[in-house]
PDB file of C-alpha atoms in Angstrom:
ATOM      1  CA  UNK A   6      13.643 -32.703 -24.824  1.00  0.00           C
ATOM      2  CA  UNK A   7      14.797 -31.238 -21.401  1.00  0.00           C
ATOM      3  CA  UNK A   8      14.600 -27.103 -20.528  1.00  0.00           C
ATOM      4  CA  UNK A   9      18.042 -26.343 -20.165  1.00  0.00           C
ATOM      5  CA  UNK A  10      19.338 -23.555 -17.977  1.00  0.00           C
ATOM      6  CA  UNK A  11      21.740 -21.729 -19.709  1.00  0.00           C
ATOM      7  CA  UNK A  12      25.346 -20.966 -17.764  1.00  0.00           C
ATOM      8  CA  UNK A  13      25.746 -17.701 -16.820  1.00  0.00           C
ATOM      9  CA  UNK A  14      29.116 -15.488 -15.814  1.00  0.00           C
ATOM     10  CA  UNK A  15      27.163 -13.564 -13.116  1.00  0.00           C
ATOM     11  CA  UNK A  16      24.274 -13.796 -11.490  1.00  0.00           C
ATOM     12  CA  UNK A  17      21.317 -11.317 -13.374  1.00  0.00           C
ATOM     13  CA  UNK A  18      20.977  -7.915 -11.432  1.00  0.00           C
ATOM     14  CA  UNK A  19      18.152  -7.945  -9.152  1.00  0.00           C
ATOM     15  CA  UNK A  20      15.896  -5.661 -10.807  1.00  0.00           C
ATOM     16  CA  UNK A  21      13.528  -7.248 -13.162  1.00  0.00           C
ATOM     17  CA  UNK A  22      14.148  -6.622 -16.339  1.00  0.00           C
ATOM     18  CA  UNK A  23      12.904  -9.538 -18.652  1.00  0.00           C
ATOM     19  CA  UNK A  24      14.637  -7.712 -21.630  1.00  0.00           C
ATOM     20  CA  UNK A  25      18.085  -7.279 -19.837  1.00  0.00           C
ATOM     21  CA  UNK A  26      21.331  -8.818 -22.256  1.00  0.00           C
ATOM     22  CA  UNK A  27      21.909 -11.411 -19.451  1.00  0.00           C
ATOM     23  CA  UNK A  28      18.487 -13.248 -20.242  1.00  0.00           C
ATOM     24  CA  UNK A  29      18.594 -13.283 -23.773  1.00  0.00           C
ATOM     25  CA  UNK A  30      20.501 -15.631 -22.936  1.00  0.00           C
ATOM     26  CA  UNK A  31      18.403 -18.104 -21.604  1.00  0.00           C
ATOM     27  CA  UNK A  32      15.872 -20.542 -23.168  1.00  0.00           C
ATOM     28  CA  UNK A  33      12.603 -19.123 -21.913  1.00  0.00           C
ATOM     29  CA  UNK A  34       9.953 -21.840 -21.069  1.00  0.00           C
ATOM     30  CA  UNK A  35       5.702 -21.576 -21.787  1.00  0.00           C
ATOM     31  CA  UNK A  36       3.783 -22.276 -18.986  1.00  0.00           C
ATOM     32  CA  UNK A  37       0.954 -22.862 -20.731  1.00  0.00           C
ATOM     33  CA  UNK A  38      -0.774 -25.891 -20.141  1.00  0.00           C
ATOM     34  CA  UNK A  39      -3.919 -25.448 -18.038  1.00  0.00           C
ATOM     35  CA  UNK A  40      -5.975 -27.366 -16.445  1.00  0.00           C
ATOM     36  CA  UNK A  41      -9.831 -28.066 -16.344  1.00  0.00           C
ATOM     37  CA  UNK A  42     -10.943 -27.018 -13.197  1.00  0.00           C
ATOM     38  CA  UNK A  43      -9.824 -23.307 -14.173  1.00  0.00           C
ATOM     39  CA  UNK A  44     -12.081 -20.177 -14.497  1.00  0.00           C
ATOM     40  CA  UNK A  45     -11.937 -18.783 -18.771  1.00  0.00           C
ATOM     41  CA  UNK A  46      -9.446 -16.758 -17.670  1.00  0.00           C
ATOM     42  CA  UNK A  47      -5.692 -17.636 -19.349  1.00  0.00           C
ATOM     43  CA  UNK A  48      -2.443 -15.694 -18.508  1.00  0.00           C
ATOM     44  CA  UNK A  49       0.535 -15.690 -20.498  1.00  0.00           C
ATOM     45  CA  UNK A  50       3.272 -16.728 -18.718  1.00  0.00           C
ATOM     46  CA  UNK A  51       6.647 -17.357 -19.074  1.00  0.00           C
ATOM     47  CA  UNK A  52       9.830 -17.832 -17.609  1.00  0.00           C
ATOM     48  CA  UNK A  53      13.611 -17.436 -18.419  1.00  0.00           C
ATOM     49  CA  UNK A  54      16.704 -19.912 -15.600  1.00  0.00           C
ATOM     50  CA  UNK A  55      20.286 -19.114 -15.617  1.00  0.00           C
ATOM     51  CA  UNK A  56      22.993 -20.143 -13.667  1.00  0.00           C
ATOM     52  CA  UNK A  57      26.111 -19.916 -12.568  1.00  0.00           C
ATOM     53  CA  UNK A  58      27.087 -23.725 -11.503  1.00  0.00           C
ATOM     54  CA  UNK A  59      26.405 -22.771  -7.908  1.00  0.00           C
ATOM     55  CA  UNK A  60      22.802 -19.978  -7.779  1.00  0.00           C
ATOM     56  CA  UNK A  61      19.466 -20.382  -9.745  1.00  0.00           C
ATOM     57  CA  UNK A  62      18.000 -17.799 -10.735  1.00  0.00           C
ATOM     58  CA  UNK A  63      14.936 -16.715 -12.277  1.00  0.00           C
ATOM     59  CA  UNK A  64      12.648 -14.386 -13.808  1.00  0.00           C
ATOM     60  CA  UNK A  65       8.980 -14.923 -14.735  1.00  0.00           C
ATOM     61  CA  UNK A  66       6.865 -12.454 -16.785  1.00  0.00           C
ATOM     62  CA  UNK A  67       2.993 -13.094 -16.536  1.00  0.00           C
ATOM     63  CA  UNK A  68       0.544 -10.764 -18.979  1.00  0.00           C
ATOM     64  CA  UNK A  69      -2.331 -11.130 -16.183  1.00  0.00           C
ATOM     65  CA  UNK A  70      -5.507  -9.253 -14.783  1.00  0.00           C
ATOM     66  CA  UNK A  71      -7.725  -9.978 -11.783  1.00  0.00           C
ATOM     67  CA  UNK A  72      -4.233  -9.977  -9.683  1.00  0.00           C
ATOM     68  CA  UNK A  73      -4.098 -10.302  -6.060  1.00  0.00           C
ATOM     69  CA  UNK A  74      -1.326 -10.555  -3.675  1.00  0.00           C
ATOM     70  CA  UNK A  75      -2.973 -10.811  -0.055  1.00  0.00           C
ATOM     71  CA  UNK A  76      -1.109 -12.829   1.837  1.00  0.00           C
ATOM     72  CA  UNK A  77       2.399 -11.506   3.246  1.00  0.00           C
ATOM     73  CA  UNK A  78       5.199 -12.954   5.536  1.00  0.00           C
ATOM     74  CA  UNK A  79       8.425 -15.461   4.943  1.00  0.00           C
ATOM     75  CA  UNK A  80       6.358 -19.317   4.748  1.00  0.00           C
ATOM     76  CA  UNK A  81       2.427 -17.483   3.562  1.00  0.00           C
ATOM     77  CA  UNK A  82       0.031 -19.365   1.783  1.00  0.00           C
ATOM     78  CA  UNK A  83       0.796 -17.731  -1.419  1.00  0.00           C
ATOM     79  CA  UNK A  84      -0.408 -20.410  -4.405  1.00  0.00           C
ATOM     80  CA  UNK A  85      -3.969 -18.366  -2.566  1.00  0.00           C
ATOM     81  CA  UNK A  86      -2.826 -15.513  -4.490  1.00  0.00           C
ATOM     82  CA  UNK A  87      -1.488 -14.257  -7.712  1.00  0.00           C
ATOM     83  CA  UNK A  88       1.742 -16.619  -8.098  1.00  0.00           C
ATOM     84  CA  UNK A  89       4.116 -18.478  -9.789  1.00  0.00           C
ATOM     85  CA  UNK A  90       6.427 -21.669  -9.026  1.00  0.00           C
ATOM     86  CA  UNK A  91       9.428 -23.855  -9.000  1.00  0.00           C
ATOM     87  CA  UNK A  92       9.230 -27.536  -8.162  1.00  0.00           C
ATOM     88  CA  UNK A  93      11.944 -29.500  -8.782  1.00  0.00           C
ATOM     89  CA  UNK A  94      14.037 -32.711  -7.619  1.00  0.00           C
ATOM     90  CA  UNK A  95      17.774 -32.961  -7.388  1.00  0.00           C
ATOM     91  CA  UNK A  96      18.767 -36.600  -6.988  1.00  0.00           C
ATOM     92  CA  UNK A  97      16.097 -39.020  -7.932  1.00  0.00           C
ATOM     93  CA  UNK A  98      15.259 -40.241  -4.042  1.00  0.00           C
ATOM     94  CA  UNK A  99      11.432 -39.375  -2.985  1.00  0.00           C
ATOM     95  CA  UNK A 100      12.646 -35.970  -1.726  1.00  0.00           C
ATOM     96  CA  UNK A 101      12.076 -32.298  -3.618  1.00  0.00           C
ATOM     97  CA  UNK A 102      11.984 -28.613  -3.623  1.00  0.00           C
ATOM     98  CA  UNK A 103       8.210 -26.609  -3.809  1.00  0.00           C
ATOM     99  CA  UNK A 104       9.438 -22.751  -3.920  1.00  0.00           C
ATOM    100  CA  UNK A 105       6.155 -20.835  -4.443  1.00  0.00           C
ATOM    101  CA  UNK A 106       5.887 -16.634  -5.228  1.00  0.00           C
ATOM    102  CA  UNK A 107       3.502 -14.624  -5.210  1.00  0.00           C
ATOM    103  CA  UNK A 108       3.173 -11.446  -7.674  1.00  0.00           C
ATOM    104  CA  UNK A 109       3.961  -9.641  -4.406  1.00  0.00           C
ATOM    105  CA  UNK A 110       7.892 -11.507  -3.838  1.00  0.00           C
ATOM    106  CA  UNK A 111       6.135 -13.607  -0.690  1.00  0.00           C
ATOM    107  CA  UNK A 112       7.228 -16.738  -0.840  1.00  0.00           C
ATOM    108  CA  UNK A 113       7.027 -20.642   0.583  1.00  0.00           C
ATOM    109  CA  UNK A 114       8.984 -22.831   0.073  1.00  0.00           C
ATOM    110  CA  UNK A 115       9.478 -26.617   2.060  1.00  0.00           C
ATOM    111  CA  UNK A 116      11.353 -30.001   1.201  1.00  0.00           C
ATOM    112  CA  UNK A 117       9.022 -32.639   0.517  1.00  0.00           C
ATOM    113  CA  UNK A 118       9.687 -36.528   1.225  1.00  0.00           C
ATOM    114  CA  UNK A 119       7.033 -37.557   1.006  1.00  0.00           C
ATOM    115  CA  UNK A 120       3.562 -35.717  -0.911  1.00  0.00           C
ATOM    116  CA  UNK A 121       0.985 -37.793   0.119  1.00  0.00           C
ATOM    117  CA  UNK A 122      -1.803 -35.361   1.056  1.00  0.00           C
ATOM    118  CA  UNK A 123      -2.610 -35.690   4.825  1.00  0.00           C
ATOM    119  CA  UNK A 124      -5.076 -33.032   6.213  1.00  0.00           C
ATOM    120  CA  UNK A 125      -6.336 -30.387   3.812  1.00  0.00           C
ATOM    121  CA  UNK A 126      -2.963 -28.801   3.730  1.00  0.00           C
ATOM    122  CA  UNK A 127       0.078 -31.406   5.031  1.00  0.00           C
ATOM    123  CA  UNK A 128       2.200 -33.827   4.167  1.00  0.00           C
ATOM    124  CA  UNK A 129       3.470 -37.092   5.249  1.00  0.00           C
ATOM    125  CA  UNK A 130       7.037 -36.118   5.430  1.00  0.00           C
ATOM    126  CA  UNK A 131       7.166 -32.379   4.620  1.00  0.00           C
ATOM    127  CA  UNK A 132      10.396 -29.936   6.012  1.00  0.00           C
ATOM    128  CA  UNK A 133       9.538 -26.538   5.850  1.00  0.00           C
ATOM    129  CA  UNK A 134      12.979 -23.765   4.907  1.00  0.00           C
ATOM    130  CA  UNK A 135      13.893 -21.889   8.202  1.00  0.00           C
ATOM    131  CA  UNK A 136      14.837 -18.800   8.195  1.00  0.00           C
ATOM    132  CA  UNK A 137      18.172 -19.129   6.569  1.00  0.00           C
ATOM    133  CA  UNK A 138      15.765 -19.609   3.561  1.00  0.00           C
ATOM    134  CA  UNK A 139      14.307 -16.021   3.586  1.00  0.00           C
ATOM    135  CA  UNK A 140      17.830 -14.789   4.254  1.00  0.00           C
ATOM    136  CA  UNK A 141      19.339 -16.750   1.770  1.00  0.00           C
ATOM    137  CA  UNK A 142      16.887 -16.548  -1.623  1.00  0.00           C
ATOM    138  CA  UNK A 143      17.167 -13.119  -3.233  1.00  0.00           C
ATOM    139  CA  UNK A 144      13.540 -11.722  -4.910  1.00  0.00           C
ATOM    140  CA  UNK A 145      12.583  -8.579  -6.821  1.00  0.00           C
ATOM    141  CA  UNK A 146       8.609  -8.229  -8.227  1.00  0.00           C
ATOM    142  CA  UNK A 147       7.429  -5.320  -9.703  1.00  0.00           C
ATOM    143  CA  UNK A 148       4.036  -4.907  -8.223  1.00  0.00           C
ATOM    144  CA  UNK A 149       3.385  -4.108  -4.820  1.00  0.00           C
ATOM    145  CA  UNK A 150       4.045  -6.733  -1.662  1.00  0.00           C
ATOM    146  CA  UNK A 151       0.121  -6.195  -1.018  1.00  0.00           C
ATOM    147  CA  UNK A 152      -2.318  -6.082  -4.016  1.00  0.00           C
ATOM    148  CA  UNK A 153      -5.682  -6.299  -2.011  1.00  0.00           C
ATOM    149  CA  UNK A 154      -8.205  -5.243  -3.666  1.00  0.00           C
ATOM    150  CA  UNK A 155      -7.404  -7.671  -6.472  1.00  0.00           C
ATOM    151  CA  UNK A 156      -6.782  -5.955  -9.632  1.00  0.00           C
ATOM    152  CA  UNK A 157      -8.916  -6.522 -12.536  1.00  0.00           C
ATOM    153  CA  UNK A 158      -7.352  -5.195 -15.774  1.00  0.00           C
ATOM    154  CA  UNK A 159      -4.861  -6.241 -17.688  1.00  0.00           C
ATOM    155  CA  UNK A 160      -1.591  -6.034 -15.340  1.00  0.00           C
ATOM    156  CA  UNK A 161       1.887  -7.412 -17.095  1.00  0.00           C
ATOM    157  CA  UNK A 162       4.226  -8.266 -13.966  1.00  0.00           C
ATOM    158  CA  UNK A 163       7.571 -10.055 -13.252  1.00  0.00           C
ATOM    159  CA  UNK A 164       9.463 -11.797 -10.441  1.00  0.00           C
ATOM    160  CA  UNK A 165      12.985 -13.046 -10.248  1.00  0.00           C
ATOM    161  CA  UNK A 166      14.407 -14.689  -7.802  1.00  0.00           C
ATOM    162  CA  UNK A 167      18.200 -16.676  -7.093  1.00  0.00           C
ATOM    163  CA  UNK A 168      18.784 -19.824  -5.013  1.00  0.00           C
ATOM    164  CA  UNK A 169      22.278 -20.589  -3.415  1.00  0.00           C
ATOM    165  CA  UNK A 170      22.564 -23.907  -3.679  1.00  0.00           C
ATOM    166  CA  UNK A 171      24.390 -23.863  -0.491  1.00  0.00           C
ATOM    167  CA  UNK A 172      21.040 -23.415   0.661  1.00  0.00           C
ATOM    168  CA  UNK A 173      19.103 -26.699  -0.809  1.00  0.00           C
ATOM    169  CA  UNK A 174      22.556 -28.763   0.019  1.00  0.00           C
ATOM    170  CA  UNK A 175      21.072 -28.211   4.269  1.00  0.00           C
ATOM    171  CA  UNK A 176      17.949 -29.986   3.295  1.00  0.00           C
ATOM    172  CA  UNK A 177      19.124 -32.218   0.369  1.00  0.00           C
ATOM    173  CA  UNK A 178      22.931 -33.054   0.755  1.00  0.00           C
ATOM    174  CA  UNK A 179      25.395 -32.461  -0.997  1.00  0.00           C
ATOM    175  CA  UNK A 180      24.682 -31.621  -4.412  1.00  0.00           C
ATOM    176  CA  UNK A 181      28.239 -29.468  -5.978  1.00  0.00           C
ATOM    177  CA  UNK A 182      28.247 -27.506  -8.859  1.00  0.00           C
ATOM    178  CA  UNK A 183      25.409 -28.209 -11.060  1.00  0.00           C
ATOM    179  CA  UNK A 184      27.236 -27.469 -14.212  1.00  0.00           C
ATOM    180  CA  UNK A 185      26.453 -30.452 -16.876  1.00  0.00           C
ATOM    181  CA  UNK A 186      24.140 -32.065 -13.997  1.00  0.00           C
ATOM    182  CA  UNK A 187      20.515 -33.212 -14.799  1.00  0.00           C
ATOM    183  CA  UNK A 188      17.504 -32.291 -12.592  1.00  0.00           C
ATOM    184  CA  UNK A 189      13.528 -33.180 -12.823  1.00  0.00           C
ATOM    185  CA  UNK A 190      11.030 -30.205 -12.101  1.00  0.00           C
ATOM    186  CA  UNK A 191       7.493 -28.409 -12.973  1.00  0.00           C
ATOM    187  CA  UNK A 192       6.772 -24.781 -13.529  1.00  0.00           C
ATOM    188  CA  UNK A 193       3.443 -23.393 -12.415  1.00  0.00           C
ATOM    189  CA  UNK A 194       1.021 -20.518 -12.082  1.00  0.00           C
ATOM    190  CA  UNK A 195      -1.737 -20.059  -9.887  1.00  0.00           C
ATOM    191  CA  UNK A 196      -4.846 -17.911  -8.637  1.00  0.00           C
ATOM    192  CA  UNK A 197      -6.540 -19.789  -6.336  1.00  0.00           C
ATOM    193  CA  UNK A 198      -8.289 -17.575  -4.025  1.00  0.00           C
ATOM    194  CA  UNK A 199      -8.612 -14.852  -6.929  1.00  0.00           C
ATOM    195  CA  UNK A 200     -11.601 -14.227  -8.471  1.00  0.00           C
ATOM    196  CA  UNK A 201     -10.800 -16.403 -11.752  1.00  0.00           C
ATOM    197  CA  UNK A 202      -8.994 -19.359 -10.235  1.00  0.00           C
ATOM    198  CA  UNK A 203      -6.839 -21.254 -12.747  1.00  0.00           C
ATOM    199  CA  UNK A 204      -4.195 -23.477 -12.087  1.00  0.00           C
ATOM    200  CA  UNK A 205      -1.219 -23.750 -15.279  1.00  0.00           C
ATOM    201  CA  UNK A 206       1.893 -25.428 -15.965  1.00  0.00           C
ATOM    202  CA  UNK A 207       4.829 -26.498 -17.938  1.00  0.00           C
ATOM    203  CA  UNK A 208       4.033 -30.083 -18.180  1.00  0.00           C
ATOM    204  CA  UNK A 209       1.064 -31.275 -17.738  1.00  0.00           C
ATOM    205  CA  UNK A 210      -0.280 -32.659 -14.566  1.00  0.00           C
ATOM    206  CA  UNK A 211      -2.835 -35.445 -14.191  1.00  0.00           C
ATOM    207  CA  UNK A 212      -4.504 -34.393 -11.486  1.00  0.00           C
ATOM    208  CA  UNK A 213      -5.725 -30.998  -9.934  1.00  0.00           C
ATOM    209  CA  UNK A 214      -2.628 -31.214  -7.738  1.00  0.00           C
ATOM    210  CA  UNK A 215       0.703 -29.682  -8.205  1.00  0.00           C
ATOM    211  CA  UNK A 216       2.678 -31.932  -5.799  1.00  0.00           C
ATOM    212  CA  UNK A 217       3.452 -34.809  -8.346  1.00  0.00           C
ATOM    213  CA  UNK A 218       6.577 -35.810  -8.988  1.00  0.00           C
ATOM    214  CA  UNK A 219       5.610 -38.490 -11.381  1.00  0.00           C
ATOM    215  CA  UNK A 220       4.918 -35.351 -13.772  1.00  0.00           C
ATOM    216  CA  UNK A 221       8.196 -33.702 -13.511  1.00  0.00           C
ATOM    217  CA  UNK A 222      10.324 -33.756 -16.498  1.00  0.00           C
ATOM    218  CA  UNK A 223      14.131 -33.119 -16.971  1.00  0.00           C
ATOM    219  CA  UNK A 224      16.257 -30.059 -16.944  1.00  0.00           C
ATOM    220  CA  UNK A 225      20.009 -30.083 -17.701  1.00  0.00           C
ATOM    221  CA  UNK A 226      22.217 -27.325 -16.617  1.00  0.00           C
ATOM    222  CA  UNK A 227      24.273 -26.228 -19.508  1.00  0.00           C
ATOM    223  CA  UNK A 228      28.267 -25.815 -19.403  1.00  0.00           C
TER     224      UNK A 228
END
């Protein structure tokens, strides 16, 4: 069964309220498949997504510990911090987007056509999204922008964002109203350089690597 992103009449207010009435109309997905390379830390990670045809809206709720946000500035390597991620492929072709947000709201995003690894951090064909993405994507974060040193006690944090389809079209070509369409995706939580590193996904990945479109599963945009 695909995850269904239900349709909403209006984009949710950017306030990070998991219990807001608008989010009760969203299906809740759990990000719970832990890679064996992870530490013994097991955060409880849930996400809810909605759309209005022209914008993808999401909120993540994380029951966490060992929380860190040391990287700031657009396109910083936020996967090294306490981080939630949304990777998705609008077309059947090779290109997919990755949006990665640390708990302080800093985010990285790119459009990758060939995820063959080049060096430690590069890809064979990867286009980092430009300032248009920094301006177009709205983000709410319940924690401060910088969390350093790490919070070692149990902490609940939320991260909310809205991505306009018009931004994606700059890189992927025409997408139109997404109502009724089906894409593929995976959802993640990681903390590469926290004291208790972990790599967790919605759909299991068959190696320690989130950039695996072969492991994406369908997501459906409801009517």
